[in-house]
Structure formats: structure tokens, C-alpha cells
PDB file of C-alpha atoms in Angstrom:
ATOM      1  CA  MET A 233      57.748  57.394 104.461  1.00 86.00           C
ATOM      2  CA  ARG A 234      55.660  57.637 101.297  1.00 94.00           C
ATOM      3  CA  GLU A 235      52.599  55.574 100.515  1.00 95.00           C
ATOM      4  CA  LEU A 236      51.692  54.271  97.053  1.00 96.00           C
ATOM      5  CA  PHE A 237      47.996  53.327  96.871  1.00 97.00           C
ATOM      6  CA  LEU A 238      47.381  50.091  94.946  1.00 95.00           C
ATOM      7  CA  GLN A 239      43.766  49.042  95.079  1.00 96.00           C
ATOM      8  CA  THR A 240      40.542  48.879  97.084  1.00 96.00           C
ATOM      9  CA  VAL A 241      38.958  45.452  97.532  1.00 95.00           C
ATOM     10  CA  GLU A 242      35.442  44.803  98.808  1.00 95.00           C
ATOM     11  CA  LEU A 243      34.964  41.628 100.829  1.00 92.00           C
ATOM     12  CA  ALA A 244      31.974  40.207 102.692  1.00 89.00           C
ATOM     13  CA  ASP A 245      32.370  39.443 106.389  1.00 86.00           C
ATOM     14  CA  GLN A 246      30.878  36.395 108.142  1.00 86.00           C
ATOM     15  CA  SER A 247      27.443  38.007 108.277  1.00 90.00           C
ATOM     16  CA  GLY A 248      27.602  38.938 104.592  1.00 88.00           C
ATOM     17  CA  ALA A 249      28.073  42.665 105.214  1.00 90.00           C
ATOM     18  CA  PRO A 250      30.443  44.368 102.756  1.00 93.00           C
ATOM     19  CA  ARG A 251      33.797  45.651 104.035  1.00 95.00           C
ATOM     20  CA  ARG A 252      36.283  47.688 101.970  1.00 96.00           C
ATOM     21  CA  PHE A 253      40.056  47.405 102.337  1.00 97.00           C
ATOM     22  CA  ASP A 254      42.710  49.702 100.853  1.00 97.00           C
ATOM     23  CA  TYR A 255      46.088  48.170  99.928  1.00 97.00           C
ATOM     24  CA  SER A 256      49.260  50.268  99.661  1.00 97.00           C
ATOM     25  CA  ILE A 257      53.005  49.917  99.277  1.00 97.00           C
ATOM     26  CA  LEU A 258      55.116  51.859 101.772  1.00 97.00           C
ATOM     27  CA  ILE A 259      58.323  53.418 100.449  1.00 96.00           C
ATOM     28  CA  GLY A 260      61.038  54.449 102.861  1.00 94.00           C
ATOM     29  CA  GLU A 261      64.761  54.196 103.506  1.00 89.00           C
ATOM     30  CA  MET A 262      66.711  51.562 105.357  1.00 83.00           C
ATOM     31  CA  ASP A 263      70.290  51.948 106.595  1.00 82.00           C
ATOM     32  CA  VAL A 264      72.628  49.284 105.273  1.00 78.00           C
ATOM     33  CA  GLY A 265      75.999  49.860 106.864  1.00 81.00           C
ATOM     34  CA  MET A 266      77.386  53.155 105.617  1.00 85.00           C
ATOM     35  CA  TYR A 267      74.688  53.449 102.963  1.00 84.00           C
ATOM     36  CA  ALA A 268      70.925  53.819 102.796  1.00 84.00           C
ATOM     37  CA  CYS A 269      68.731  52.123 100.259  1.00 88.00           C
ATOM     38  CA  GLU A 270      65.084  52.420  99.299  1.00 92.00           C
ATOM     39  CA  SER A 271      62.967  49.913 101.185  1.00 95.00           C
ATOM     40  CA  TYR A 272      59.426  48.735 100.658  1.00 96.00           C
ATOM     41  CA  GLY A 273      56.684  47.623 102.998  1.00 96.00           C
ATOM     42  CA  VAL A 274      52.935  47.058 102.868  1.00 98.00           C
ATOM     43  CA  LYS A 275      49.819  48.529 104.450  1.00 98.00           C
ATOM     44  CA  VAL A 276      46.233  47.269 104.638  1.00 98.00           C
ATOM     45  CA  ALA A 277      43.542  49.601 105.966  1.00 97.00           C
ATOM     46  CA  GLU A 278      39.839  48.939 106.367  1.00 96.00           C
ATOM     47  CA  GLN A 279      37.806  51.987 105.395  1.00 95.00           C
ATOM     48  CA  GLY A 280      36.445  53.291 108.692  1.00 91.00           C
ATOM     49  CA  GLY A 281      38.269  50.602 110.675  1.00 91.00           C
ATOM     50  CA  GLU A 282      41.632  49.218 111.677  1.00 95.00           C
ATOM     51  CA  GLU A 283      44.851  49.309 109.703  1.00 96.00           C
ATOM     52  CA  ALA A 284      48.144  47.439 109.799  1.00 97.00           C
ATOM     53  CA  CYS A 285      51.565  48.275 108.357  1.00 97.00           C
ATOM     54  CA  VAL A 286      54.714  46.234 107.905  1.00 96.00           C
ATOM     55  CA  PRO A 287      57.556  48.570 106.846  1.00 95.00           C
ATOM     56  CA  ASN A 288      60.979  47.591 105.495  1.00 93.00           C
ATOM     57  CA  VAL A 289      60.026  44.161 104.176  1.00 94.00           C
ATOM     58  CA  THR A 290      62.437  44.237 101.226  1.00 93.00           C
ATOM     59  CA  CYS A 291      64.693  46.443  99.110  1.00 91.00           C
ATOM     60  CA  SER A 292      63.476  44.738  95.924  1.00 92.00           C
ATOM     61  CA  ALA A 293      60.701  46.404  93.913  1.00 93.00           C
ATOM     62  CA  ALA A 294      59.950  43.083  92.195  1.00 95.00           C
ATOM     63  CA  ARG A 295      59.528  41.260  95.526  1.00 95.00           C
ATOM     64  CA  ILE A 296      57.205  43.896  97.017  1.00 96.00           C
ATOM     65  CA  ASP A 297      55.154  43.797  93.827  1.00 96.00           C
ATOM     66  CA  GLU A 298      54.872  40.013  94.234  1.00 96.00           C
ATOM     67  CA  LEU A 299      53.866  40.333  97.904  1.00 96.00           C
ATOM     68  CA  SER A 300      51.347  43.124  97.346  1.00 96.00           C
ATOM     69  CA  GLY A 301      49.704  41.144  94.536  1.00 95.00           C
ATOM     70  CA  LEU A 302      49.398  38.171  96.880  1.00 95.00           C
ATOM     71  CA  LEU A 303      47.776  40.326  99.577  1.00 96.00           C
ATOM     72  CA  VAL A 304      45.227  41.826  97.169  1.00 96.00           C
ATOM     73  CA  ARG A 305      44.352  38.523  95.436  1.00 95.00           C
ATOM     74  CA  ASN A 306      43.774  36.769  98.745  1.00 94.00           C
ATOM     75  CA  GLY A 307      41.968  39.622 100.486  1.00 93.00           C
ATOM     76  CA  VAL A 308      44.336  39.760 103.450  1.00 95.00           C
ATOM     77  CA  THR A 309      42.880  41.861 106.267  1.00 94.00           C
ATOM     78  CA  PRO A 310      44.772  44.074 108.738  1.00 96.00           C
ATOM     79  CA  ALA A 311      44.408  41.400 111.444  1.00 92.00           C
ATOM     80  CA  ALA A 312      46.245  38.820 109.319  1.00 94.00           C
ATOM     81  CA  LEU A 313      48.828  41.061 107.612  1.00 96.00           C
ATOM     82  CA  ARG A 314      51.800  40.461 109.940  1.00 96.00           C
ATOM     83  CA  ASP A 315      51.308  36.675 109.933  1.00 95.00           C
ATOM     84  CA  VAL A 316      51.038  36.552 106.133  1.00 94.00           C
ATOM     85  CA  VAL A 317      54.167  38.683 105.646  1.00 96.00           C
ATOM     86  CA  SER A 318      56.043  36.599 108.207  1.00 94.00           C
ATOM     87  CA  ASP A 319      55.103  33.380 106.395  1.00 92.00           C
ATOM     88  CA  TRP A 320      55.991  34.910 103.026  1.00 89.00           C
ATOM     89  CA  LEU A 321      59.466  35.855 104.234  1.00 87.00           C
TER      90      LEU A 321
END
């Protein structure tokens, strides 16, 4: 699986301390019957902290672009990634 880095976002936690999160698109393959197609997922990783990945979200480049933009704009953290993707689907 390949990883396409998108952006780093700095957010303040509850105490006001800065935290930096890296957002990426994951690119892999998904079997669809007798064929395989390119699939896309997302990853959020805190620099020096936890990370979360959700692979194989969609086969549409436009849809993963929409989702990744949503994650970056709203500062989704690794702890919330799966819930946000689940709601988005």
C-alpha cells in the first residue's frame, strides 16, 4: 500500500498545547470479483503519538478527495477517524 501525504495541521488540545497531525491518502488494491481495482483510504497520524488508518474506503478518486478535505478542514484526530469515516459512508 502506498501513502500520499496531504497536509500537516496544528491544533491546540484542551490545555492549549499545540499538537501536529499528518493527513494522508492510502492507495492500494481491492479485489472485485475476477478483477482488482485501485482503492483509496485515509490515515491520520499525530507527530510523536498515535495514528489511525482506514483502508479501502472507496474506489473513487473524487470521493477520497472529498473525504480527505473534510478530515483536514475539521481537524479530525486519530481517535475520531473511524467514527467520522463510518458516518461519512
